[in-house]
Amino acid sequence: MSIYYHKRITIIPKLLHLNLSDRGWSLSLGTRRAHVTRHSGGHRSASVRLPGGFSWHRSSHRH
């Protein structure tokens, strides 16, 4: 059994969130339908949920 820690802190309601976990931190900007996330290790991602159950996701990592 593993124990994980995750805490989401709202900075600006429905727009900007700081996510803390045992693996590091991330900052999310946007809504539930579309958002951009920056992780502590340089990883960046963006995603958009489209009508009809479709979604788009892009991820990149700084070298």
mmCIF file of N, CA, C and O in Angstrom:
data_model
loop_
_atom_site.group_PDB
_atom_site.id
_atom_site.type_symbol
_atom_site.label_atom_id
_atom_site.label_comp_id
_atom_site.label_asym_id
_atom_site.label_seq_id
_atom_site.Cartn_x
_atom_site.Cartn_y
_atom_site.Cartn_z
ATOM 1 N N MET A 1 0.848 -1.177 0.000
ATOM 2 C CA MET A 1 0.000 0.000 0.000
ATOM 3 C C MET A 1 0.889 1.233 0.000
ATOM 4 O O MET A 1 1.828 1.340 0.768
ATOM 5 N N SER A 2 0.588 2.174 -0.882
ATOM 6 C CA SER A 2 1.337 3.423 -0.979
ATOM 7 C C SER A 2 0.481 4.584 -0.507
ATOM 8 O O SER A 2 -0.738 4.578 -0.670
ATOM 9 N N ILE A 3 1.124 5.562 0.063
ATOM 10 C CA ILE A 3 0.431 6.762 0.516
ATOM 11 C C ILE A 3 0.927 7.940 -0.314
ATOM 12 O O ILE A 3 2.133 8.137 -0.461
ATOM 13 N N TYR A 4 -0.003 8.697 -0.863
ATOM 14 C CA TYR A 4 0.320 9.856 -1.678
ATOM 15 C C TYR A 4 -0.282 11.101 -1.057
ATOM 16 O O TYR A 4 -1.290 11.035 -0.359
ATOM 17 N N TYR A 5 0.352 12.238 -1.342
ATOM 18 C CA TYR A 5 -0.145 13.512 -0.841
ATOM 19 C C TYR A 5 -0.460 14.418 -2.023
ATOM 20 O O TYR A 5 0.332 14.521 -2.968
ATOM 21 N N HIS A 6 -1.622 15.077 -1.985
ATOM 22 C CA HIS A 6 -2.003 16.039 -3.010
ATOM 23 C C HIS A 6 -2.861 17.119 -2.386
ATOM 24 O O HIS A 6 -3.809 16.825 -1.662
ATOM 25 N N LYS A 7 -2.528 18.364 -2.652
ATOM 26 C CA LYS A 7 -3.299 19.500 -2.135
ATOM 27 C C LYS A 7 -3.438 20.521 -3.250
ATOM 28 O O LYS A 7 -2.464 20.883 -3.908
ATOM 29 N N ARG A 8 -4.665 20.978 -3.496
ATOM 30 C CA ARG A 8 -4.945 21.997 -4.502
ATOM 31 C C ARG A 8 -5.327 23.278 -3.790
ATOM 32 O O ARG A 8 -6.295 23.315 -3.029
ATOM 33 N N ILE A 9 -4.583 24.343 -4.053
ATOM 34 C CA ILE A 9 -4.828 25.645 -3.435
ATOM 35 C C ILE A 9 -5.312 26.601 -4.515
ATOM 36 O O ILE A 9 -4.634 26.799 -5.525
ATOM 37 N N THR A 10 -6.487 27.173 -4.320
ATOM 38 C CA THR A 10 -7.048 28.121 -5.272
ATOM 39 C C THR A 10 -6.475 29.504 -5.011
ATOM 40 O O THR A 10 -6.597 30.043 -3.908
ATOM 41 N N ILE A 11 -5.844 30.075 -6.026
ATOM 42 C CA ILE A 11 -5.293 31.419 -5.915
ATOM 43 C C ILE A 11 -6.308 32.433 -6.436
ATOM 44 O O ILE A 11 -6.590 33.419 -5.775
ATOM 45 N N ILE A 12 -6.840 32.189 -7.626
ATOM 46 C CA ILE A 12 -7.932 32.984 -8.198
ATOM 47 C C ILE A 12 -9.042 31.991 -8.533
ATOM 48 O O ILE A 12 -8.827 31.089 -9.349
ATOM 49 N N PRO A 13 -10.216 32.115 -7.898
ATOM 50 C CA PRO A 13 -11.287 31.131 -8.111
ATOM 51 C C PRO A 13 -11.603 30.890 -9.584
ATOM 52 O O PRO A 13 -11.708 31.825 -10.369
ATOM 53 N N LYS A 14 -11.695 29.610 -9.950
ATOM 54 C CA LYS A 14 -12.032 29.130 -11.289
ATOM 55 C C LYS A 14 -11.029 29.542 -12.367
ATOM 56 O O LYS A 14 -11.314 29.442 -13.545
ATOM 57 N N LEU A 15 -9.812 30.006 -11.966
ATOM 58 C CA LEU A 15 -8.850 30.433 -12.968
ATOM 59 C C LEU A 15 -7.417 29.973 -12.692
ATOM 60 O O LEU A 15 -6.762 29.423 -13.563
ATOM 61 N N LEU A 16 -6.918 30.150 -11.466
ATOM 62 C CA LEU A 16 -5.516 29.860 -11.168
ATOM 63 C C LEU A 16 -5.403 29.000 -9.913
ATOM 64 O O LEU A 16 -5.946 29.350 -8.865
ATOM 65 N N HIS A 17 -4.693 27.863 -10.044
ATOM 66 C CA HIS A 17 -4.564 26.913 -8.935
ATOM 67 C C HIS A 17 -3.109 26.492 -8.771
ATOM 68 O O HIS A 17 -2.406 26.268 -9.760
ATOM 69 N N LEU A 18 -2.693 26.348 -7.528
ATOM 70 C CA LEU A 18 -1.396 25.793 -7.180
ATOM 71 C C LEU A 18 -1.633 24.389 -6.657
ATOM 72 O O LEU A 18 -2.414 24.192 -5.727
ATOM 73 N N ASN A 19 -0.983 23.403 -7.273
ATOM 74 C CA ASN A 19 -1.144 22.008 -6.890
ATOM 75 C C ASN A 19 0.147 21.534 -6.228
ATOM 76 O O ASN A 19 1.219 21.638 -6.813
ATOM 77 N N LEU A 20 0.031 21.020 -5.016
ATOM 78 C CA LEU A 20 1.180 20.503 -4.280
ATOM 79 C C LEU A 20 1.020 19.008 -4.096
ATOM 80 O O LEU A 20 -0.067 18.533 -3.799
ATOM 81 N N SER A 21 2.116 18.271 -4.282
ATOM 82 C CA SER A 21 2.074 16.825 -4.072
ATOM 83 C C SER A 21 3.429 16.354 -3.582
ATOM 84 O O SER A 21 4.380 17.132 -3.508
ATOM 85 N N ASP A 22 3.515 15.069 -3.299
ATOM 86 C CA ASP A 22 4.784 14.513 -2.857
ATOM 87 C C ASP A 22 5.812 14.467 -3.983
ATOM 88 O O ASP A 22 6.994 14.308 -3.749
ATOM 89 N N ARG A 23 5.399 14.656 -5.213
ATOM 90 C CA ARG A 23 6.300 14.669 -6.368
ATOM 91 C C ARG A 23 6.768 16.073 -6.758
ATOM 92 O O ARG A 23 7.637 16.212 -7.606
ATOM 93 N N GLY A 24 6.160 17.118 -6.212
ATOM 94 C CA GLY A 24 6.527 18.488 -6.561
ATOM 95 C C GLY A 24 5.309 19.387 -6.600
ATOM 96 O O GLY A 24 4.309 19.133 -5.946
ATOM 97 N N TRP A 25 5.388 20.433 -7.396
ATOM 98 C CA TRP A 25 4.290 21.390 -7.488
ATOM 99 C C TRP A 25 3.961 21.640 -8.956
ATOM 100 O O TRP A 25 4.754 21.346 -9.848
ATOM 101 N N SER A 26 2.782 22.193 -9.202
ATOM 102 C CA SER A 26 2.398 22.634 -10.538
ATOM 103 C C SER A 26 1.447 23.811 -10.405
ATOM 104 O O SER A 26 0.808 24.009 -9.377
ATOM 105 N N LEU A 27 1.400 24.600 -11.444
ATOM 106 C CA LEU A 27 0.554 25.781 -11.492
ATOM 107 C C LEU A 27 -0.365 25.636 -12.693
ATOM 108 O O LEU A 27 0.110 25.437 -13.821
ATOM 109 N N SER A 28 -1.684 25.691 -12.482
ATOM 110 C CA SER A 28 -2.660 25.529 -13.552
ATOM 111 C C SER A 28 -3.418 26.828 -13.775
ATOM 112 O O SER A 28 -3.917 27.424 -12.834
ATOM 113 N N LEU A 29 -3.503 27.235 -15.036
ATOM 114 C CA LEU A 29 -4.207 28.451 -15.416
ATOM 115 C C LEU A 29 -5.285 28.081 -16.421
ATOM 116 O O LEU A 29 -5.004 27.465 -17.443
ATOM 117 N N GLY A 30 -6.530 28.432 -16.126
ATOM 118 C CA GLY A 30 -7.629 28.158 -17.036
ATOM 119 C C GLY A 30 -8.824 27.570 -16.318
ATOM 120 O O GLY A 30 -8.883 27.535 -15.090
ATOM 121 N N THR A 31 -9.765 27.103 -17.106
ATOM 122 C CA THR A 31 -11.000 26.539 -16.583
ATOM 123 C C THR A 31 -10.969 25.018 -16.722
ATOM 124 O O THR A 31 -9.981 24.453 -17.180
ATOM 125 N N ARG A 32 -12.050 24.366 -16.368
ATOM 126 C CA ARG A 32 -12.112 22.906 -16.516
ATOM 127 C C ARG A 32 -12.094 22.496 -17.982
ATOM 128 O O ARG A 32 -11.623 21.436 -18.330
ATOM 129 N N ARG A 33 -12.644 23.305 -18.854
ATOM 130 C CA ARG A 33 -12.691 22.974 -20.281
ATOM 131 C C ARG A 33 -11.358 23.192 -20.986
ATOM 132 O O ARG A 33 -11.043 22.484 -21.932
ATOM 133 N N ALA A 34 -10.593 24.185 -20.584
ATOM 134 C CA ALA A 34 -9.316 24.479 -21.232
ATOM 135 C C ALA A 34 -8.346 25.047 -20.208
ATOM 136 O O ALA A 34 -8.673 25.987 -19.499
ATOM 137 N N HIS A 35 -7.158 24.432 -20.125
ATOM 138 C CA HIS A 35 -6.174 24.932 -19.171
ATOM 139 C C HIS A 35 -4.744 24.624 -19.611
ATOM 140 O O HIS A 35 -4.505 23.744 -20.427
ATOM 141 N N VAL A 36 -3.824 25.397 -19.067
ATOM 142 C CA VAL A 36 -2.393 25.239 -19.289
ATOM 143 C C VAL A 36 -1.757 24.971 -17.934
ATOM 144 O O VAL A 36 -2.085 25.635 -16.957
ATOM 145 N N THR A 37 -0.844 24.007 -17.858
ATOM 146 C CA THR A 37 -0.211 23.641 -16.600
ATOM 147 C C THR A 37 1.301 23.683 -16.742
ATOM 148 O O THR A 37 1.850 23.223 -17.747
ATOM 149 N N ARG A 38 1.961 24.228 -15.737
ATOM 150 C CA ARG A 38 3.433 24.265 -15.666
ATOM 151 C C ARG A 38 3.859 23.495 -14.416
ATOM 152 O O ARG A 38 3.417 23.815 -13.318
ATOM 153 N N HIS A 39 4.690 22.468 -14.580
ATOM 154 C CA HIS A 39 5.139 21.633 -13.477
ATOM 155 C C HIS A 39 6.513 22.067 -12.989
ATOM 156 O O HIS A 39 7.254 22.751 -13.703
ATOM 157 N N SER A 40 6.877 21.655 -11.795
ATOM 158 C CA SER A 40 8.136 22.063 -11.183
ATOM 159 C C SER A 40 9.363 21.591 -11.956
ATOM 160 O O SER A 40 10.380 22.254 -11.954
ATOM 161 N N GLY A 41 9.289 20.496 -12.637
ATOM 162 C CA GLY A 41 10.427 19.957 -13.377
ATOM 163 C C GLY A 41 10.592 20.522 -14.773
ATOM 164 O O GLY A 41 11.402 20.040 -15.548
ATOM 165 N N GLY A 42 9.816 21.528 -15.157
ATOM 166 C CA GLY A 42 9.900 22.110 -16.485
ATOM 167 C C GLY A 42 8.897 21.550 -17.473
ATOM 168 O O GLY A 42 8.823 21.981 -18.614
ATOM 169 N N HIS A 43 8.130 20.570 -17.070
ATOM 170 C CA HIS A 43 7.112 19.958 -17.927
ATOM 171 C C HIS A 43 5.945 20.928 -18.100
ATOM 172 O O HIS A 43 5.501 21.534 -17.141
ATOM 173 N N ARG A 44 5.472 21.074 -19.333
ATOM 174 C CA ARG A 44 4.319 21.927 -19.614
ATOM 175 C C ARG A 44 3.260 21.126 -20.356
ATOM 176 O O ARG A 44 3.591 20.262 -21.163
ATOM 177 N N SER A 45 2.004 21.415 -20.085
ATOM 178 C CA SER A 45 0.931 20.730 -20.792
ATOM 179 C C SER A 45 -0.245 21.679 -20.986
ATOM 180 O O SER A 45 -0.424 22.629 -20.236
ATOM 181 N N ALA A 46 -1.015 21.384 -22.016
ATOM 182 C CA ALA A 46 -2.230 22.141 -22.306
ATOM 183 C C ALA A 46 -3.297 21.153 -22.733
ATOM 184 O O ALA A 46 -2.996 20.167 -23.413
ATOM 185 N N SER A 47 -4.535 21.401 -22.341
ATOM 186 C CA SER A 47 -5.612 20.509 -22.750
ATOM 187 C C SER A 47 -6.911 21.283 -22.915
ATOM 188 O O SER A 47 -7.133 22.298 -22.264
ATOM 189 N N VAL A 48 -7.727 20.768 -23.817
ATOM 190 C CA VAL A 48 -9.036 21.349 -24.114
ATOM 191 C C VAL A 48 -10.036 20.215 -24.212
ATOM 192 O O VAL A 48 -9.792 19.227 -24.909
ATOM 193 N N ARG A 49 -11.146 20.322 -23.488
ATOM 194 C CA ARG A 49 -12.243 19.358 -23.604
ATOM 195 C C ARG A 49 -13.258 19.920 -24.585
ATOM 196 O O ARG A 49 -13.754 21.028 -24.415
ATOM 197 N N LEU A 50 -13.574 19.153 -25.601
ATOM 198 C CA LEU A 50 -14.493 19.577 -26.654
ATOM 199 C C LEU A 50 -15.851 18.909 -26.471
ATOM 200 O O LEU A 50 -15.952 17.854 -25.856
ATOM 201 N N PRO A 51 -16.912 19.505 -27.026
ATOM 202 C CA PRO A 51 -18.236 18.896 -26.929
ATOM 203 C C PRO A 51 -18.262 17.519 -27.602
ATOM 204 O O PRO A 51 -17.516 17.253 -28.536
ATOM 205 N N GLY A 52 -19.092 16.653 -27.102
ATOM 206 C CA GLY A 52 -19.251 15.329 -27.675
ATOM 207 C C GLY A 52 -18.284 14.294 -27.116
ATOM 208 O O GLY A 52 -18.144 13.215 -27.672
ATOM 209 N N GLY A 53 -17.578 14.641 -26.054
ATOM 210 C CA GLY A 53 -16.670 13.688 -25.434
ATOM 211 C C GLY A 53 -15.260 13.682 -25.990
ATOM 212 O O GLY A 53 -14.445 12.844 -25.624
ATOM 213 N N PHE A 54 -14.940 14.595 -26.883
ATOM 214 C CA PHE A 54 -13.602 14.662 -27.461
ATOM 215 C C PHE A 54 -12.716 15.579 -26.629
ATOM 216 O O PHE A 54 -13.190 16.483 -25.948
ATOM 217 N N SER A 55 -11.422 15.356 -26.715
ATOM 218 C CA SER A 55 -10.488 16.233 -26.010
ATOM 219 C C SER A 55 -9.181 16.324 -26.783
ATOM 220 O O SER A 55 -8.857 15.461 -27.609
ATOM 221 N N TRP A 56 -8.420 17.377 -26.515
ATOM 222 C CA TRP A 56 -7.113 17.609 -27.119
ATOM 223 C C TRP A 56 -6.124 17.855 -26.003
ATOM 224 O O TRP A 56 -6.423 18.573 -25.052
ATOM 225 N N HIS A 57 -4.945 17.264 -26.096
ATOM 226 C CA HIS A 57 -3.929 17.410 -25.059
ATOM 227 C C HIS A 57 -2.562 17.520 -25.715
ATOM 228 O O HIS A 57 -2.246 16.753 -26.641
ATOM 229 N N ARG A 58 -1.760 18.476 -25.257
ATOM 230 C CA ARG A 58 -0.395 18.605 -25.754
ATOM 231 C C ARG A 58 0.538 18.715 -24.570
ATOM 232 O O ARG A 58 0.261 19.432 -23.604
ATOM 233 N N SER A 59 1.666 18.038 -24.642
ATOM 234 C CA SER A 59 2.612 18.010 -23.548
ATOM 235 C C SER A 59 4.019 18.230 -24.087
ATOM 236 O O SER A 59 4.355 17.747 -25.164
ATOM 237 N N SER A 60 4.849 18.968 -23.328
ATOM 238 C CA SER A 60 6.236 19.165 -23.732
ATOM 239 C C SER A 60 7.107 19.229 -22.493
ATOM 240 O O SER A 60 6.646 19.513 -21.398
ATOM 241 N N HIS A 61 8.386 18.976 -22.698
ATOM 242 C CA HIS A 61 9.332 18.975 -21.587
ATOM 243 C C HIS A 61 10.555 19.782 -21.999
ATOM 244 O O HIS A 61 11.065 19.612 -23.114
ATOM 245 N N ARG A 62 10.994 20.658 -21.129
ATOM 246 C CA ARG A 62 12.168 21.479 -21.400
ATOM 247 C C ARG A 62 13.410 20.596 -21.335
ATOM 248 O O ARG A 62 13.610 19.849 -20.391
ATOM 249 N N HIS A 63 14.293 20.689 -22.347
ATOM 250 C CA HIS A 63 15.522 19.873 -22.361
ATOM 251 C C HIS A 63 16.660 20.614 -21.729
ATOM 252 O O HIS A 63 16.892 21.721 -21.794
#
